[in-house]
Short mmCIF file of C-alpha atoms in Angstrom, two decimals:
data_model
loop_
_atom_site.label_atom_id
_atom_site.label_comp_id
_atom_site.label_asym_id
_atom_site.label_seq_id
_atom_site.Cartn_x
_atom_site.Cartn_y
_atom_site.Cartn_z
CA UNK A 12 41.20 -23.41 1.18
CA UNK A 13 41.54 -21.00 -1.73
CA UNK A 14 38.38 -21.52 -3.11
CA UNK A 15 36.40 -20.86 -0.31
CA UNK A 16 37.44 -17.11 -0.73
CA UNK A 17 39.29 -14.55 1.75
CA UNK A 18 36.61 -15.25 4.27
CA UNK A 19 36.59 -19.54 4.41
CA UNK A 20 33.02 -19.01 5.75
CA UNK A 21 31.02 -22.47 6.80
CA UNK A 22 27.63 -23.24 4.94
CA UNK A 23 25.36 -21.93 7.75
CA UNK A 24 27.57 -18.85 7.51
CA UNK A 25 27.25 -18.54 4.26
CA UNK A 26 23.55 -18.95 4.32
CA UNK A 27 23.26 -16.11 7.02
CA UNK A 28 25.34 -13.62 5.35
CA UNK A 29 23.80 -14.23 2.06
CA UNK A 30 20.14 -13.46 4.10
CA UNK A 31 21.74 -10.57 5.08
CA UNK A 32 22.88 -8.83 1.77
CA UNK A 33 19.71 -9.84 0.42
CA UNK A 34 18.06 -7.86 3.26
CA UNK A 35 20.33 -4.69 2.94
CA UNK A 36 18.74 -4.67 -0.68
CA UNK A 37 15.04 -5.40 0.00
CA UNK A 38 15.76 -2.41 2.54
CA UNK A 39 17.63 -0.05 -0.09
CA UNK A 40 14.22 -0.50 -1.99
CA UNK A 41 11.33 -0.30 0.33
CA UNK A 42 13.12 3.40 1.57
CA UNK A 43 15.35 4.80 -1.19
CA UNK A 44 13.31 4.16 -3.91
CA UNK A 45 9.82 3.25 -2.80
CA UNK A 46 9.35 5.74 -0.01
CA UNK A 47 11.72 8.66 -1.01
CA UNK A 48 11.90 8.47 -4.33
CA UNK A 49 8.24 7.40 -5.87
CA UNK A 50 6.39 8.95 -3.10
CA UNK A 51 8.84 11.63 -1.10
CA UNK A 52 6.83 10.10 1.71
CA UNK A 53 10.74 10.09 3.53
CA UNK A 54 13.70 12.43 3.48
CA UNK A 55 16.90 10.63 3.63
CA UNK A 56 20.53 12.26 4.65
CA UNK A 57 22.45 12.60 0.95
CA UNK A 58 25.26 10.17 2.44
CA UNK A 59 22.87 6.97 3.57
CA UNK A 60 20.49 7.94 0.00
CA UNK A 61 23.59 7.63 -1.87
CA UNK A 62 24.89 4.59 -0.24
CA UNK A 63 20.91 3.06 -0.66
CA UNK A 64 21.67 4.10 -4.57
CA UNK A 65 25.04 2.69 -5.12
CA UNK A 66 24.19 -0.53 -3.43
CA UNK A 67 21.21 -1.17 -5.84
CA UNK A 68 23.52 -0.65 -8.13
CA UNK A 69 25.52 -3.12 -7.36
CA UNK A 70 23.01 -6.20 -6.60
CA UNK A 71 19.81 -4.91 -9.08
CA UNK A 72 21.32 -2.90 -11.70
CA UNK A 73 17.90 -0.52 -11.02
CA UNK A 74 18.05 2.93 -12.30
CA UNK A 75 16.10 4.98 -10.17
CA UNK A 76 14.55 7.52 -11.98
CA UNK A 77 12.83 4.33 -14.40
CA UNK A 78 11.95 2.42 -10.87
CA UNK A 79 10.36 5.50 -9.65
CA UNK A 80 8.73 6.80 -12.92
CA UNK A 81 7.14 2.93 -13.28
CA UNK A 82 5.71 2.87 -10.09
CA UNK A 83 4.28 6.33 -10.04
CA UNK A 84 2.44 5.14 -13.21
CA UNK A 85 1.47 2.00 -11.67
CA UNK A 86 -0.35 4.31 -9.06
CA UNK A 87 -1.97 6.83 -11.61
CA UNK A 88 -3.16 4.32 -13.79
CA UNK A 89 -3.84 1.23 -11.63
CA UNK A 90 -5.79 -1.83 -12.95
CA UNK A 91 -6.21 -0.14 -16.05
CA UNK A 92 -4.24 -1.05 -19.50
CA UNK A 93 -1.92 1.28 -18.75
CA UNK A 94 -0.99 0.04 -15.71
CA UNK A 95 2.46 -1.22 -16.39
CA UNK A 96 2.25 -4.84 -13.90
CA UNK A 97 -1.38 -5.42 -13.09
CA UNK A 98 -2.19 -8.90 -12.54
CA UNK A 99 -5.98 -7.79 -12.73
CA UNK A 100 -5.47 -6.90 -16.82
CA UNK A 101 -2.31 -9.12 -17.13
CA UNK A 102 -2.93 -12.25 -15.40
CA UNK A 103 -1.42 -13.63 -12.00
CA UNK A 104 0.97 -15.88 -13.65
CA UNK A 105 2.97 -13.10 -15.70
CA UNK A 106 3.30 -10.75 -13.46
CA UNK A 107 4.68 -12.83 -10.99
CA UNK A 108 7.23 -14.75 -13.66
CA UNK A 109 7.49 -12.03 -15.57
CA UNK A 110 7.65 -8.99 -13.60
CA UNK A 111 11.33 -8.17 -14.02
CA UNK A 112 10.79 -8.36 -18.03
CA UNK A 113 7.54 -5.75 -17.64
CA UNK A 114 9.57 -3.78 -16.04
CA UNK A 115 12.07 -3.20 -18.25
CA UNK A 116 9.24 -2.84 -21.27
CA UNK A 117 7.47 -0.41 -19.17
CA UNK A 118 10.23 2.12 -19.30
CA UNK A 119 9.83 4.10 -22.50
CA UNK A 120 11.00 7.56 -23.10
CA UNK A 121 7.55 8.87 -22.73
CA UNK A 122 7.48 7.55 -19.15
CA UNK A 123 10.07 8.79 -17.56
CA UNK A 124 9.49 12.10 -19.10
CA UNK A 125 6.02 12.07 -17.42
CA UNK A 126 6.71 10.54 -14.31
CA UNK A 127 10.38 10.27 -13.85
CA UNK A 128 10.43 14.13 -11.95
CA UNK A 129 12.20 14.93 -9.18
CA UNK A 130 15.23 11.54 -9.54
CA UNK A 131 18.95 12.60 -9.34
CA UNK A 132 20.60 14.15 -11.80
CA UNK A 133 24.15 14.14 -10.82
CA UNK A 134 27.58 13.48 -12.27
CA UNK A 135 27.80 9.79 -10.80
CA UNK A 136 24.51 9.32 -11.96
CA UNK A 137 24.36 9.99 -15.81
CA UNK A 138 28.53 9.21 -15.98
CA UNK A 139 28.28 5.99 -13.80
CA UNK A 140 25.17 4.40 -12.73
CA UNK A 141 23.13 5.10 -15.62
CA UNK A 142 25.47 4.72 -18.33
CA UNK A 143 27.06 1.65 -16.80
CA UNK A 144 24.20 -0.41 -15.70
CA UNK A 145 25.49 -3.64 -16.02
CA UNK A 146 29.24 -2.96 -14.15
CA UNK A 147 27.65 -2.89 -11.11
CA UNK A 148 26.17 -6.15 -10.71
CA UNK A 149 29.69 -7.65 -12.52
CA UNK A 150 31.46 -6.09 -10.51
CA UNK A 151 29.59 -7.50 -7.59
CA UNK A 152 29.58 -10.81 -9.05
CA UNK A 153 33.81 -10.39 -8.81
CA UNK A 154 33.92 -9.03 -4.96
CA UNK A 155 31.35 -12.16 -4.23
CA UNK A 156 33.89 -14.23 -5.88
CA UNK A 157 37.19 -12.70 -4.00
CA UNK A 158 35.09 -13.42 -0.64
CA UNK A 159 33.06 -16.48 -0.58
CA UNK A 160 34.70 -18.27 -3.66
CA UNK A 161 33.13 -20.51 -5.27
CA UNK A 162 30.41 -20.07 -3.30
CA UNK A 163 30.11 -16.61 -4.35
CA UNK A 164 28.44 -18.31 -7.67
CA UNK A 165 25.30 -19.07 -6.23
CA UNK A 166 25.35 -16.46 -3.64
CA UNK A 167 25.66 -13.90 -6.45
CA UNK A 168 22.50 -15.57 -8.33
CA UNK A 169 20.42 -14.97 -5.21
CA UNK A 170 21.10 -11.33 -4.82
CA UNK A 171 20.36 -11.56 -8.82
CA UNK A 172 17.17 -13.12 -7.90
CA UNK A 173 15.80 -11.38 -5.03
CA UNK A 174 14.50 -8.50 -6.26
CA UNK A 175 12.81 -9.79 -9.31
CA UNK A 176 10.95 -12.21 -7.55
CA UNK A 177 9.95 -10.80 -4.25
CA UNK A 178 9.46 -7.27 -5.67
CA UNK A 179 8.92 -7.24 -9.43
CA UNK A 180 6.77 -10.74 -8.88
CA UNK A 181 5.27 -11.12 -5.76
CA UNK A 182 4.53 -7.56 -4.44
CA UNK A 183 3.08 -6.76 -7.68
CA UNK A 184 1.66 -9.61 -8.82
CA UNK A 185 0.17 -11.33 -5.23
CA UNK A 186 -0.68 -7.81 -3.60
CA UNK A 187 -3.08 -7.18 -6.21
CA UNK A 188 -4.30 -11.08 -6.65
CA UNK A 189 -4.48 -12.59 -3.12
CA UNK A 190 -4.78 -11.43 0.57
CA UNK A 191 -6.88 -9.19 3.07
CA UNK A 192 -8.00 -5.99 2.88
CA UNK A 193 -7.90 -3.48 5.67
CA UNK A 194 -9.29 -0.26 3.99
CA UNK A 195 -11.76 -0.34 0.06
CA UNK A 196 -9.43 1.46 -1.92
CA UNK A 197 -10.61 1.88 -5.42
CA UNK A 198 -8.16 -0.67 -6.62
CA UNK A 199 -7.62 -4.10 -6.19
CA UNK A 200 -4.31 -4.28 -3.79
CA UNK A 201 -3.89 -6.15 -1.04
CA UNK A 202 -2.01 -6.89 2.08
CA UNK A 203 -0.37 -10.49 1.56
CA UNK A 204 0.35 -10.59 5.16
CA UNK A 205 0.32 -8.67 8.33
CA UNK A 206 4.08 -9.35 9.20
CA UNK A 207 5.88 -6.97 6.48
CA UNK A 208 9.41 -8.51 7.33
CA UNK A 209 10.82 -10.49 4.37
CA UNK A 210 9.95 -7.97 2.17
CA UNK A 211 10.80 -5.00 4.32
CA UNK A 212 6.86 -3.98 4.73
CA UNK A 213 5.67 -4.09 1.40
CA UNK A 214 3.34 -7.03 2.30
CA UNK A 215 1.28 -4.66 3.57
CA UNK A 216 -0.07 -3.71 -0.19
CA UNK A 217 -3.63 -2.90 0.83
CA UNK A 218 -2.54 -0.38 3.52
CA UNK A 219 0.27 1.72 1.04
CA UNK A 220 -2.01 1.66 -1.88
CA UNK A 221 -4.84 3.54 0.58
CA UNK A 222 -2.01 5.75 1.90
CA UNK A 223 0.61 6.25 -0.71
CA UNK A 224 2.23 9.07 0.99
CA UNK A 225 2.68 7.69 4.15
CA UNK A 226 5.81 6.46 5.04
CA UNK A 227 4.32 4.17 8.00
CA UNK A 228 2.43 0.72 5.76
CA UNK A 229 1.31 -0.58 8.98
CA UNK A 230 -2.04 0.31 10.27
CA UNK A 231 -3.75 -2.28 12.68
CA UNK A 232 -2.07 -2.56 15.78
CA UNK A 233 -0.83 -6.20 15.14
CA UNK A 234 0.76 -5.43 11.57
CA UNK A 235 4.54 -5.23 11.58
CA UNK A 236 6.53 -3.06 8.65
CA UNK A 237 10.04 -3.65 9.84
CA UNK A 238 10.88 -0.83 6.84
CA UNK A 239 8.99 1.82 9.56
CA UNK A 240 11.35 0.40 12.36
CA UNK A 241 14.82 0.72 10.22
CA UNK A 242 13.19 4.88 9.38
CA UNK A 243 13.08 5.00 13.21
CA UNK A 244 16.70 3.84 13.90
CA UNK A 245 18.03 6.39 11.24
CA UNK A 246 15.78 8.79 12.55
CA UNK A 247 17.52 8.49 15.81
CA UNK A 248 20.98 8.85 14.43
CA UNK A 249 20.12 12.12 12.45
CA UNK A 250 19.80 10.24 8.89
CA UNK A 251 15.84 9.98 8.21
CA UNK A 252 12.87 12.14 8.24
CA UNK A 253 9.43 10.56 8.02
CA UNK A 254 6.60 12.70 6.70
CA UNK A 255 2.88 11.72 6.63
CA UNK A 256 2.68 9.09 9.11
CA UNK A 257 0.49 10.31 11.54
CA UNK A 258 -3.19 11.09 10.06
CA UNK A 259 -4.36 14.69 11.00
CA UNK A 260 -7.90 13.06 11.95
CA UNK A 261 -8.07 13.40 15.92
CA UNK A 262 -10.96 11.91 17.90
CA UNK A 263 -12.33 14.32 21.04
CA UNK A 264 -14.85 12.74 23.11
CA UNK A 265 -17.54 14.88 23.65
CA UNK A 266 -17.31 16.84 21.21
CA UNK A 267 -20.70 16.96 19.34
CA UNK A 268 -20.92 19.88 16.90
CA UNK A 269 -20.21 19.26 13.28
CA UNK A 270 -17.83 21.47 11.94
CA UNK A 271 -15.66 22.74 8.95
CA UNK A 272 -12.56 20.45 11.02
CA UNK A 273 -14.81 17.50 11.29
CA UNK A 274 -15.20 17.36 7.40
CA UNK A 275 -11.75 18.04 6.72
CA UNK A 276 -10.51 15.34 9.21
CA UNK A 277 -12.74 12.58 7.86
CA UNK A 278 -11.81 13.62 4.23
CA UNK A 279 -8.32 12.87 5.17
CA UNK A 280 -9.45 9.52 7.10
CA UNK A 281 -12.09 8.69 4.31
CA UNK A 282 -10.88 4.93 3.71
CA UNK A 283 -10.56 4.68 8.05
CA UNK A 284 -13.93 5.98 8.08
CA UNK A 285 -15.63 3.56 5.75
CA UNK A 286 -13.95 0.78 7.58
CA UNK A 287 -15.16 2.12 11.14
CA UNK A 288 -18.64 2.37 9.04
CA UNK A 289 -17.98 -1.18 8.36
CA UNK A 290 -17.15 -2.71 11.68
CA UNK A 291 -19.72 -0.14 13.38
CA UNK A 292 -22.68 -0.61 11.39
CA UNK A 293 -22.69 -2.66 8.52
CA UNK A 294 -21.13 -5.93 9.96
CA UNK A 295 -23.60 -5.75 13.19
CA UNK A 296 -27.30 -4.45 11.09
CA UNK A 297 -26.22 -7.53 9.31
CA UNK A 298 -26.00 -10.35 11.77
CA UNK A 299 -29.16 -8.71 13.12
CA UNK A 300 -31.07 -9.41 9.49
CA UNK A 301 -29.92 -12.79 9.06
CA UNK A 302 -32.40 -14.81 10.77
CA UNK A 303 -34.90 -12.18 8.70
CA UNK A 304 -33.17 -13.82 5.22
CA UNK A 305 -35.05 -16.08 2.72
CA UNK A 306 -33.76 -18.95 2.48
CA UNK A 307 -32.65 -18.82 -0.75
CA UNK A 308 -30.05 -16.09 0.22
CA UNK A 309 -28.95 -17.28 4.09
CA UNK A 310 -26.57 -19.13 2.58
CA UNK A 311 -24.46 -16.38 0.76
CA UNK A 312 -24.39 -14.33 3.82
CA UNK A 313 -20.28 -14.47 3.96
CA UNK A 314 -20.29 -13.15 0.51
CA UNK A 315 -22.67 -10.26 1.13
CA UNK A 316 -20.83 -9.45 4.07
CA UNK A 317 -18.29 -8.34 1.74
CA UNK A 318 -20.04 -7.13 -1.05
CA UNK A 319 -21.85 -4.68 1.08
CA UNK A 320 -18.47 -2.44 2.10
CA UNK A 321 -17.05 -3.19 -1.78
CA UNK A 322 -15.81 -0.91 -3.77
CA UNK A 323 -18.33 -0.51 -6.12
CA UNK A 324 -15.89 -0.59 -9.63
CA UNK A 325 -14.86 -3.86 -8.68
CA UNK A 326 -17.93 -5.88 -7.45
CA UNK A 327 -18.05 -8.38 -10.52
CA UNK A 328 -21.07 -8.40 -12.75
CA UNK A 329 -22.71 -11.28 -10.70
CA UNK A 330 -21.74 -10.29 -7.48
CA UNK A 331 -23.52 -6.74 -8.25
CA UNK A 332 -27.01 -9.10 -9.42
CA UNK A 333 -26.92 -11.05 -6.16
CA UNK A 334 -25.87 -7.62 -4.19
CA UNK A 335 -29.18 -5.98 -5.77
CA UNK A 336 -31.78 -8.43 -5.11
CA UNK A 337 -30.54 -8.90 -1.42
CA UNK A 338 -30.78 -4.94 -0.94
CA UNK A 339 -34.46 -4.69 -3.01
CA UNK A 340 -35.80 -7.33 -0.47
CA UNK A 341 -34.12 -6.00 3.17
CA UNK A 342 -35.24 -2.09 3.24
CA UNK A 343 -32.98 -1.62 6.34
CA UNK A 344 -29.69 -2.79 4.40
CA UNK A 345 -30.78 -1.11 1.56
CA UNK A 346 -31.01 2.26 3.96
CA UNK A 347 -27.10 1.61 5.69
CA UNK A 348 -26.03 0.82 2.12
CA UNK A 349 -27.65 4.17 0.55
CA UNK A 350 -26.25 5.77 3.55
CA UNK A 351 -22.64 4.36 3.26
CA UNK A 352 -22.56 6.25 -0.32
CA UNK A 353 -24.18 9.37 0.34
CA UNK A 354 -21.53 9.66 2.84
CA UNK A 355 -18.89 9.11 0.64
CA UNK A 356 -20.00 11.58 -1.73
CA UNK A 357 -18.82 14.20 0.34
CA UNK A 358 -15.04 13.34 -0.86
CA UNK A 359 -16.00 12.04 -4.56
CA UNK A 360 -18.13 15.06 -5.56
CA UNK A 361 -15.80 17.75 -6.67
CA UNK A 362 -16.37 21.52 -6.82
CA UNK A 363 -17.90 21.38 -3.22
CA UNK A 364 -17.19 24.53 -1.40
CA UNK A 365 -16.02 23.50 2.40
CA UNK A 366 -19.18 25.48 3.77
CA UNK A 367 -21.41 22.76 1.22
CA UNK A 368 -19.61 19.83 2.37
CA UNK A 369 -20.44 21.21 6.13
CA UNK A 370 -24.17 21.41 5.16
CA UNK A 371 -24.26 18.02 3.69
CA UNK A 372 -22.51 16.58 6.27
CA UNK A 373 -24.96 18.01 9.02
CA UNK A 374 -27.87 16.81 6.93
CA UNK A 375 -26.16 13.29 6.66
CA UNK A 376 -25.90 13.34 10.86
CA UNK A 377 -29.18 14.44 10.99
CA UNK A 378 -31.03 12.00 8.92
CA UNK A 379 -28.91 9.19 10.66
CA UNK A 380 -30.30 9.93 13.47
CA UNK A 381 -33.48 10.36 12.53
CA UNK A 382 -32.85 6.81 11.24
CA UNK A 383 -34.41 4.32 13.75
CA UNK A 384 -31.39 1.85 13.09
CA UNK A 385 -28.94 1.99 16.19
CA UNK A 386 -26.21 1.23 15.20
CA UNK A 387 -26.47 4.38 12.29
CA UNK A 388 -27.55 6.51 14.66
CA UNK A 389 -24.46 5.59 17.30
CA UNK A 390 -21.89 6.28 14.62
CA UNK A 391 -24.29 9.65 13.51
CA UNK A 392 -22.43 10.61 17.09
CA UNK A 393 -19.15 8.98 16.32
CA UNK A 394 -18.86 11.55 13.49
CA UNK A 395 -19.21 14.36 15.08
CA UNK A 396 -16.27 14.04 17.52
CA UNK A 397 -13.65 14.26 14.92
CA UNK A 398 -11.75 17.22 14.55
CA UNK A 399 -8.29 18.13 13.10
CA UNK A 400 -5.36 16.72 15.21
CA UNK A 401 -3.74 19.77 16.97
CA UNK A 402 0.00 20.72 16.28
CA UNK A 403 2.28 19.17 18.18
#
């Protein structure tokens, strides 16, 4: 009939392909804009990064020089009041109704003067895309109408949809709210879940805001970003170039001189590092002190098991009380605690010469060892292995 469109597609159909142009856009944002343009994390051949730009275009209306300067400010200014879609200063509930609307407040002049380098600046740009924002998305709401017909209504208000609310709301406002943390980056994001698939990868919050650069977001082995396996596919066919996937951190067993490499490959592999301190020392000196624990603090143990690998700027006021007292009454998690941030200060302190960092990092080994705790001493020799990954 008529108005069922040129295609006279069945409801499941219509379901499937409406999944599917929803996906194509999810996609065109997780690697045009996310990955090449905020964080040049990817190269992308001109003809699939122009077909990535015209096809937001057509479903978001997104400009990408304002997407890209907005999140690189999100990044440089994160969970502060500057940061423009933090649900940590803004509340859960706006970002994630309201995260569309931020957006578009969050663009000022000043902004994408600042942050907006390096976006295209081409004829079909400034004559087309960004001086016709709106045409796009009217003009898909016409080709959805021509189609799917009257269907292409509501299938049109999806593809309107998608992007505010999976992107502008729940990336931005759940990632830094709710989930699990792989890595204690020194803001509050999060991965919402290990299988990045509906949203392309950017579940994996926690991981990208650790990593920015990287084009991979998956980490642990049982993660899935199905944005890493479409940058594989075009990498086969000539079209993609990832860059900054692999860390340069290379474990050599045996190896048990402390070197210049060894400090500049756990640098790199700080936030890997601090986790492996986690898993490796922390979480099993831990279990060993419990049956040691008054009674009065046995019963938190769950929460100090997190509190003790926290970053420090956002244990909470009450947390940091109950986080004292433990440590001023157990000397031996006081010691892997004072230990877990004298290690770190070899990538926080600036001004350190490479020869300095060496020196301190020898002296950290040293007194590890020296250390009578296991478990410290163990990873003491874990340390020393690492090297710089060799070129390929």
């Amino acid at each position: 009939m008529w108005y069922n469109g040129l295609l006279d597609l069945s409801v499941m159909q219509l379901i499937l392909v409406t999944l599917g142009l929803t996906h194509i856009t999810i996609i065109s944002v997780t690697l045009y804009l996310h990955r090449h343009s905020a964080h040049n994390s990817l190269d992308l051949h001109p003809v699939l990064a122009h077909f990535f730009r015209f096809w937001l275009w057509l479903t978001t209306a997104q400009n990408t020089k304002q997407w890209t300067a907005i999140h690189r400010k999100h990044h440089a200014k994160c969970e502060t009041e500057e940061d423009p879609h933090s649900p940590v200063v803004l509340g859960i509930r706006k970002v994630l109704f309201e995260g569309a609307e931020l957006y578009d407040e969050a663009g000022t002049p000043e902004t994408l003067e600042r942050y907006g380098q390096r976006t295209p600046e081409d004829w079909v740009e400034n004559r087309v895309y960004s001086r016709y924002r709106m045409l796009g998305i009217q003009l898909m709401a016409v080709i959805d109408l021509l189609l799917f017909g009257v269907h292409g209504i509501w299938i049109w208000a999806v593809q309107m949809m998608w992007i505010p609310v999976w992107a502008a709301g729940v990336v931005n406002g759940i990632g830094h709210f709710m989930g699990y943390r792989n890595f204690e980056c020194a803001d509050n994001a999060r991965n919402i879940s290990p299988w990045g698939i509906l949203i392309g990868g950017e579940e994996l919050h926690n991981n990208h805001h650790t990593y920015p650069n990287s084009s991979k977001l998956s980490r642990r082995w049982y993660e899935v970003d199905i944005g890493w396996g479409y940058i594989r596919l075009f990498q086969f066919f000539g079209l993609a170039k990832p860059k900054g996937f692999r860390p340069i951190a290379h474990y050599v067993p045996g190896k048990q001189e402390v070197d210049v490499e060894t400090v500049q490959a756990i640098t790199n592999s700080r936030f890997d590092i601090m986790r492996q301190y986690r898993k490796r020392v922390m979480e099993p000196v831990l279990r060993q002190q419990k049956a040691l624990m008054d009674e009065e603090i046995r019963p938190r143990y769950r929460s100090l098991k997190r509190l003790l690998s926290r970053e420090v700027t956002l244990i909470k006021p009450k947390e940091k009380e109950h986080l004292d007292t433990v440590l001023e009454r157990n000397a031996t998690l006081r010691q892997i605690y004072e230990k877990s941030h004298e290690l770190q200060e070899l990538w926080r302190r600036r001004g350190l010469k490479p020869q300095e960092k060496l020196q301190a990092l020898m002296q950290w080994c040293r007194e590890a060892e020296a250390s009578g705790i296991r478990y410290l001493e163990d990873f003491a020799a874990h340390l020393r292995a690492y090297s710089l990954r060799p070129s390929p």
